[in-house]
Each structure stands twice: as structure tokens, then as C-alpha cells.
Coordinates of C-alpha atoms and ligand atoms in Angstrom, one line a residue:
M1 CA 15.5 12.5 -9.4
A2 CA 16.1 9.4 -11.7
N3 CA 12.3 8.9 -11.4
H4 CA 9.8 11.3 -10.1
H5 CA 8.5 9.0 -7.6
D6 CA 11.9 8.9 -5.9
R7 CA 10.7 11.9 -3.9
W8 CA 8.7 9.8 -1.6
R9 CA 11.1 6.7 -1.6
V10 CA 12.9 5.7 1.5
P11 CA 16.4 4.8 0.7
E12 CA 17.5 1.4 1.9
G13 CA 18.8 1.8 5.5
E14 CA 17.6 4.9 6.4
R15 CA 15.0 5.3 9.2
P16 CA 12.3 7.9 8.2
K17 CA 11.8 10.6 10.7
L18 CA 8.1 10.7 10.1
S19 CA 7.5 13.9 12.2
D20 CA 9.6 15.9 10.0
I21 CA 7.6 14.9 6.9
D22 CA 4.8 17.5 6.3
T23 CA 1.6 15.3 5.8
R24 CA 0.0 18.3 4.3
S25 CA 2.7 18.6 1.5
T26 CA 1.7 18.9 -2.0
A27 CA 5.3 19.0 -3.3
G28 CA 5.7 18.1 -6.9
A29 CA 1.8 18.3 -7.5
P30 CA 0.6 19.8 -11.0
G31 CA -1.3 22.5 -9.4
D32 CA -3.9 23.0 -6.8
K33 CA -6.9 20.3 -5.9
A34 CA -8.7 21.1 -9.3
E35 CA -5.7 20.9 -11.3
T36 CA -4.2 17.9 -9.8
R37 CA -7.6 16.0 -9.8
A38 CA -7.7 17.0 -13.5
A39 CA -4.1 15.4 -14.0
T40 CA -5.2 12.2 -12.2
G41 CA -7.6 11.3 -14.7
P42 CA -5.2 10.4 -17.4
L43 CA -3.2 8.5 -14.9
V44 CA -6.0 6.2 -14.1
D45 CA -6.4 5.6 -17.8
E46 CA -2.8 4.8 -18.0
L47 CA -2.9 2.1 -15.2
A48 CA -5.8 0.7 -16.8
E49 CA -3.8 0.3 -20.3
L50 CA -0.6 -1.0 -18.4
Q51 CA -2.6 -3.6 -16.4
N52 CA -4.2 -4.8 -19.6
R53 CA -0.7 -5.3 -21.0
L54 CA 0.4 -6.8 -17.6
W55 CA -2.3 -9.4 -17.8
A56 CA -1.9 -10.1 -21.5
E57 CA 1.7 -10.8 -21.0
H58 CA 1.0 -13.0 -18.0
R59 CA 4.8 -13.4 -16.9
R60 CA 4.8 -10.9 -14.1
S61 CA 2.9 -9.5 -11.3
V62 CA 2.9 -6.4 -8.8
L63 CA 2.0 -6.1 -5.2
L64 CA 1.1 -2.6 -3.6
V65 CA 1.2 -2.8 0.3
L66 CA -0.8 -0.1 1.9
Q67 CA -0.3 0.8 5.5
A68 CA -1.5 3.8 7.4
M69 CA -2.8 4.7 10.8
D70 CA -6.6 4.5 11.3
A71 CA -8.5 6.7 9.1
G72 CA -5.5 7.1 7.0
G73 CA -7.2 6.4 3.7
K74 CA -6.3 3.1 2.5
D75 CA -9.8 2.3 1.4
G76 CA -10.4 5.7 -0.5
T77 CA -6.9 5.2 -2.1
I78 CA -7.7 1.8 -3.4
R79 CA -11.3 3.0 -4.8
K80 CA -9.7 5.9 -6.5
V81 CA -6.5 4.6 -8.0
F82 CA -8.2 1.3 -9.3
T83 CA -11.4 2.9 -10.4
G84 CA -10.5 2.3 -14.3
V85 CA -8.9 -1.3 -14.1
N86 CA -10.4 -4.3 -15.3
P87 CA -11.6 -6.1 -11.9
Q88 CA -10.3 -9.4 -13.4
G89 CA -6.6 -8.1 -13.0
V90 CA -6.5 -6.7 -9.6
R91 CA -7.1 -8.4 -6.4
A92 CA -7.5 -6.6 -3.0
S93 CA -6.9 -8.5 0.1
S94 CA -7.4 -7.1 3.7
F95 CA -5.9 -8.5 6.7
K96 CA -7.7 -8.2 10.2
G97 CA -6.7 -9.7 13.2
P98 CA -5.7 -13.2 12.7
S99 CA -8.0 -16.4 13.0
T100 CA -7.1 -19.2 15.3
E101 CA -6.0 -21.3 12.4
E102 CA -4.0 -18.5 11.1
L103 CA -2.3 -18.1 14.5
E104 CA -1.6 -21.8 14.6
H105 CA 0.9 -21.0 11.6
D106 CA 3.8 -18.8 11.1
F107 CA 2.8 -15.0 10.4
L108 CA 3.5 -15.2 6.6
W109 CA 1.2 -18.2 6.1
R110 CA -2.0 -16.2 5.5
I111 CA 0.1 -13.5 3.5
H112 CA 1.7 -15.7 1.1
Q113 CA -1.8 -17.1 0.1
Q114 CA -2.9 -13.8 -1.1
V115 CA 0.1 -12.6 -3.2
P116 CA -0.7 -11.7 -6.9
G117 CA -0.2 -14.5 -9.7
H118 CA 1.1 -13.8 -12.9
G119 CA -0.6 -10.9 -14.6
E120 CA -2.2 -9.6 -11.5
I121 CA -2.0 -6.4 -9.5
G122 CA -2.5 -7.6 -5.7
V123 CA -3.3 -4.9 -3.2
F124 CA -2.9 -5.4 0.4
N125 CA -5.2 -3.3 2.8
R126 CA -2.8 -3.9 5.9
S127 CA -0.2 -6.8 5.6
H128 CA 2.4 -8.8 7.1
Y129 CA 3.7 -5.4 8.5
E130 CA 0.8 -5.5 11.2
D131 CA 2.9 -8.4 12.8
V132 CA 5.6 -5.7 13.5
L133 CA 3.1 -2.8 14.4
I134 CA 0.0 -3.6 16.5
V135 CA 1.7 -7.0 17.6
R136 CA 4.6 -4.9 19.0
V137 CA 2.7 -2.1 20.3
D138 CA 0.3 -4.3 22.1
E139 CA 3.0 -6.8 23.1
L140 CA 1.1 -9.5 21.6
V141 CA 4.3 -11.5 21.3
P142 CA 7.8 -10.8 23.1
E143 CA 10.4 -8.6 21.5
D144 CA 12.4 -11.7 20.6
V145 CA 9.7 -12.8 18.5
W146 CA 8.8 -9.7 16.5
R147 CA 12.1 -8.3 16.1
P148 CA 13.6 -11.1 13.9
R149 CA 10.5 -10.6 11.5
Y150 CA 12.1 -7.6 10.0
G151 CA 14.7 -10.1 8.3
T152 CA 11.9 -12.7 7.7
I153 CA 10.1 -9.9 5.9
R154 CA 13.2 -8.9 3.8
H155 CA 13.7 -12.4 2.8
F156 CA 10.1 -12.9 2.0
E157 CA 9.8 -10.0 -0.2
R158 CA 13.2 -10.5 -1.8
S159 CA 11.7 -14.2 -2.8
L160 CA 8.6 -12.6 -4.3
V161 CA 10.9 -10.2 -6.3
D162 CA 12.9 -13.0 -7.6
A163 CA 9.7 -14.8 -8.6
G164 CA 8.6 -11.7 -10.8
T165 CA 6.6 -9.6 -8.4
T166 CA 7.5 -6.0 -8.2
V167 CA 6.8 -5.0 -4.6
V168 CA 5.8 -1.6 -3.8
K169 CA 5.0 -0.4 -0.3
V170 CA 3.4 2.8 0.6
F171 CA 2.8 4.4 4.0
L172 CA -0.2 7.0 3.7
H173 CA 1.2 9.5 6.4
I174 CA -1.8 11.6 8.2
S175 CA -1.3 13.9 11.0
K176 CA -3.0 13.3 14.5
D177 CA -5.1 16.3 13.8
E178 CA -6.3 14.8 10.5
Q179 CA -7.3 11.6 12.3
K180 CA -9.3 13.5 14.6
E181 CA -11.2 15.3 11.8
R182 CA -11.9 12.0 10.1
F183 CA -12.9 10.2 13.1
Q184 CA -15.3 13.2 14.0
S185 CA -16.8 13.1 10.6
R186 CA -17.4 9.4 10.7
L187 CA -19.3 10.1 13.8
D188 CA -21.1 13.1 12.4
E189 CA -22.3 11.4 9.2
P190 CA -24.8 8.3 9.7
E191 CA -23.6 6.7 6.7
K192 CA -20.2 6.6 7.9
R193 CA -20.7 5.8 11.5
W194 CA -20.3 2.2 10.6
K195 CA -16.7 2.7 9.9
F196 CA -16.1 4.1 13.4
S197 CA -15.5 1.7 16.4
A198 CA -14.8 2.8 20.1
A199 CA -11.7 0.9 20.0
D200 CA -10.3 3.2 17.5
L201 CA -9.6 5.6 20.5
T202 CA -7.7 3.1 22.2
V203 CA -5.3 2.9 19.2
R204 CA -5.3 6.6 18.9
A205 CA -4.2 6.9 22.4
K206 CA -1.2 5.0 21.4
W207 CA -0.3 7.2 18.5
D208 CA 3.6 7.8 19.4
A209 CA 4.1 4.2 19.8
Y210 CA 2.6 3.4 16.4
A211 CA 4.7 6.3 14.9
D212 CA 7.8 4.5 16.4
A213 CA 6.8 1.2 15.3
Y214 CA 6.3 2.3 11.7
A215 CA 9.6 4.4 11.5
D216 CA 11.4 1.2 12.7
A217 CA 9.5 -1.1 10.3
I218 CA 10.0 1.1 7.4
G219 CA 13.6 1.7 8.2
E220 CA 14.3 -2.0 8.5
T221 CA 12.6 -3.2 5.5
S222 CA 12.9 -0.5 2.8
T223 CA 15.2 -2.2 0.4
E224 CA 16.3 -1.5 -3.3
A225 CA 14.4 -4.6 -4.2
A226 CA 11.2 -3.8 -2.2
P227 CA 11.3 -0.1 -1.5
W228 CA 9.0 1.8 1.0
Y229 CA 7.2 5.1 0.0
V230 CA 6.0 7.5 2.6
V231 CA 2.9 9.5 1.0
P232 CA 1.6 12.7 2.5
A233 CA -1.9 12.0 3.0
D234 CA -3.8 14.7 4.7
R235 CA -4.9 16.0 1.3
K236 CA -6.7 13.2 -0.4
W237 CA -6.3 14.5 -3.9
Y238 CA -2.5 14.9 -3.5
R239 CA -2.6 11.3 -2.1
D240 CA -4.2 9.6 -4.9
W241 CA -2.1 11.4 -7.3
A242 CA 1.1 10.4 -5.7
V243 CA 0.1 6.5 -5.2
L244 CA -0.6 6.7 -9.1
Q245 CA 2.8 8.1 -9.7
I246 CA 4.5 5.6 -7.9
L247 CA 2.6 2.6 -9.3
L248 CA 2.8 3.9 -13.0
G249 CA 6.4 4.5 -12.1
H250 CA 7.1 1.0 -11.6
L251 CA 4.7 -0.4 -14.3
R252 CA 6.3 1.9 -16.8
D253 CA 9.6 0.4 -16.1
L254 CA 8.2 -3.2 -16.2
D255 CA 6.8 -2.0 -19.9
P256 CA 4.8 -5.2 -20.1
Q257 CA 4.3 -6.3 -23.6
Y258 CA 1.5 -8.3 -25.5
P259 CA 2.6 -11.8 -26.2
A260 CA 3.7 -12.5 -29.9
E261 CA 0.7 -13.3 -32.1
E262 CA 0.3 -16.3 -34.2
A263 CA 1.7 -16.0 -37.7
G264 CA -0.7 -14.8 -40.6
L265 CA -3.4 -13.4 -38.4
A266 CA -3.1 -9.9 -39.9
D267 CA -4.5 -11.1 -43.3
L268 CA -7.0 -13.6 -41.9
V269 CA -10.6 -12.8 -42.9
I270 CA -13.2 -14.6 -41.2
E271 CA -15.6 -16.0 -43.8
Ligands
ATP1 P1 -10.4 1.1 8.7 O1 -9.1 1.5 8.6 O2 -11.2 1.5 7.7 O3 -11.0 1.3 9.9 P2 -9.3 -1.4 9.1 O4 -8.5 -2.0 8.3 O5 -9.1 -0.7 10.5 O6 -10.4 -0.5 8.3 P3 -10.7 -3.2 11.1 O7 -11.7 -4.2 11.1 O8 -11.2 -1.9 11.8 O9 -10.4 -2.5 9.6 O10 -9.2 -3.3 11.7 C1 -8.6 -4.6 11.5 C2 -7.6 -4.6 12.8 O11 -7.1 -5.9 12.5 C3 -6.7 -3.6 12.8 O12 -6.8 -3.0 14.1 C4 -5.4 -4.2 12.7 O13 -4.3 -3.8 13.6 C5 -5.7 -5.7 13.2 N1 -4.7 -6.6 12.7 C6 -4.5 -6.9 11.3 N2 -3.5 -7.9 11.1 C7 -3.2 -8.2 12.5 C8 -2.2 -9.0 13.2 N3 -1.5 -9.9 12.2 N4 -2.3 -9.3 14.4 C9 -3.1 -8.5 15.2 N5 -4.0 -7.6 14.7 C10 -4.1 -7.5 13.4
MG2 MG1 -10.4 0.3 11.8

């Protein structure tokens, strides 16, 4: 493996067989839960350091796209992975059902407004991929509208990459059983109940249709320039560690540099 995050990477042109990927896998982890959590702390610190350099350099940006089935852990991942990062340098955007105004524009209109600027790490909690997922499963538009979007998305992401944005897409892969457990605990714990909606069950009933839509979307849009990663996510400690590995792999490659300082500063003493 050229880079250890290649373990989760979906090669260009390959449709992932999601049912063959063990959602409970801990492959490559430094140890059991406690050991992996212990190894995650230094990664959080390293992310903070690299983000600081990315901000100082102010020439490039990173976009992390997070997609998952309901209760897949997008919120928890964002909380854990970015816990050490200066809030000035990260921007999280979540995409719900589009507003009337958004529906009056092309599907990328609202997305493009949220992409990270120089020095920023942008995090998408859901994304333009909803427009080939829920939109397809619920037949919100006909197939001759959603299918060409794969190509539109490839071009869009390519244009972000050409403008200096590293695009990293992660599918947090949980099992249907794990979703059941998480839904049940949302119902059982009053302080989590607000996260549950009866509509989640309607979506759960369409699990297989979503799994198909995800496999197609990932297969159609995982490119060299903007790869997809499928992360086994039933175990939260493994998920957090893996997402950090992926993000850090890209940031280490970027190797952002502090800008050149003005001449003579090292000898300057303030009177
Ligand atoms: P959680 O995962 O914690 O429940 P959430 O991201 O599901 O949070 P919700 O408000 O429950 O937040 O759901 C947002 C809903 O908006 C999802 O059902 C999603 O599929 C839907 N949505 C997002 N983008 C689009 C879109 N372009 N068209 C239609 N629906 C969309
Ligand atoms: Mg929801």
C-alpha cells in the first residue's frame, strides 16, 4: 500500500460491493478499543498542527464530504475528528432538504457556496450526493435528470481540485443491525430522543434501495482526483481513527508551509 489510507480507498471505475465489506472490521487498527483510542489522541493533535499550517499558508483548501445512512455517525465523527482544531479554520455545513429558492437553481448552486476557501477545511455533513441518493430512491426527479448528475459531479469536483482544493469523500458504512441499535438507544435515552424522527423508519425500510444508490454513486464518482473511502463504522473508535488516517494522509501529502517571513525579523528586539 502506497499510503496506509489506501486500505479504504475505492479505485476509480470500481463499484464497491458494500455487502462484502465488514462494517465491524477493525483492520489495520493499532489495537483494541482502548489502544486505538489512545493512538487517536496524537492524530487529533497532528490534525490541529497541519490545519494551522494550511491556514498560515493560505493557498489551498481541503473538503471532507461525509455521507452515511441515518445514524451512521456523521455528527459524532465531526465532533471527534475536529475536536482539537482551531474553529477559525474549519467550516462544517449540513445539507437538509432544499428550500424553494434552492430548488429554483441547479443542484450544485447551494453546494458551491459552501466550499472551503484558502486555508480552510470544509466539512460537508451530507452533500451534493443527496441529489443522486434520496432524490433517486424517492423518485423526486426522473432518472434522465439524476443519472447525468454523476458526470456533473465528476466535473464539479475536478474543478475544485484544479482550484487547489483537496476533495476527500468518506462513506461511513454501518450495518442495518447497527442502525437498529442506534435508533433504539435514541428512543431509550430522553436526551437523544430529539435526534429521532418517525420518518427515519420510512427511510430504514428502503435500506436496500439506498445501498444500491450508494454503491452506484461511489462507483461512478470515485476518481483519482476526488476519491471515495468506505470506512467500516459500526465501531466508533475505529471509525474516528480511520477518518483521521485518511484526512492526515492527504494533509501530510499537501505538506502546507508557513509563509516566508519578512527579512531581519529574527534579530528584531522590541524596545
Ligand atoms: P441525522 O443523521 O443526525 O439524523 P440528518 O443529516 O439526517 O441528521 P435530518 O434533518 O434528519 O438531518 O435530515 C436531513 C434530510 O434532508 C435527510 O433526509 C436528507 O436525505 C435530506 N436531504 C438532503 N439533501 C437533500 C436533497 N438535495 N434533496 C432532498 N432531500 C435532501
Ligand atoms: Mg436524520
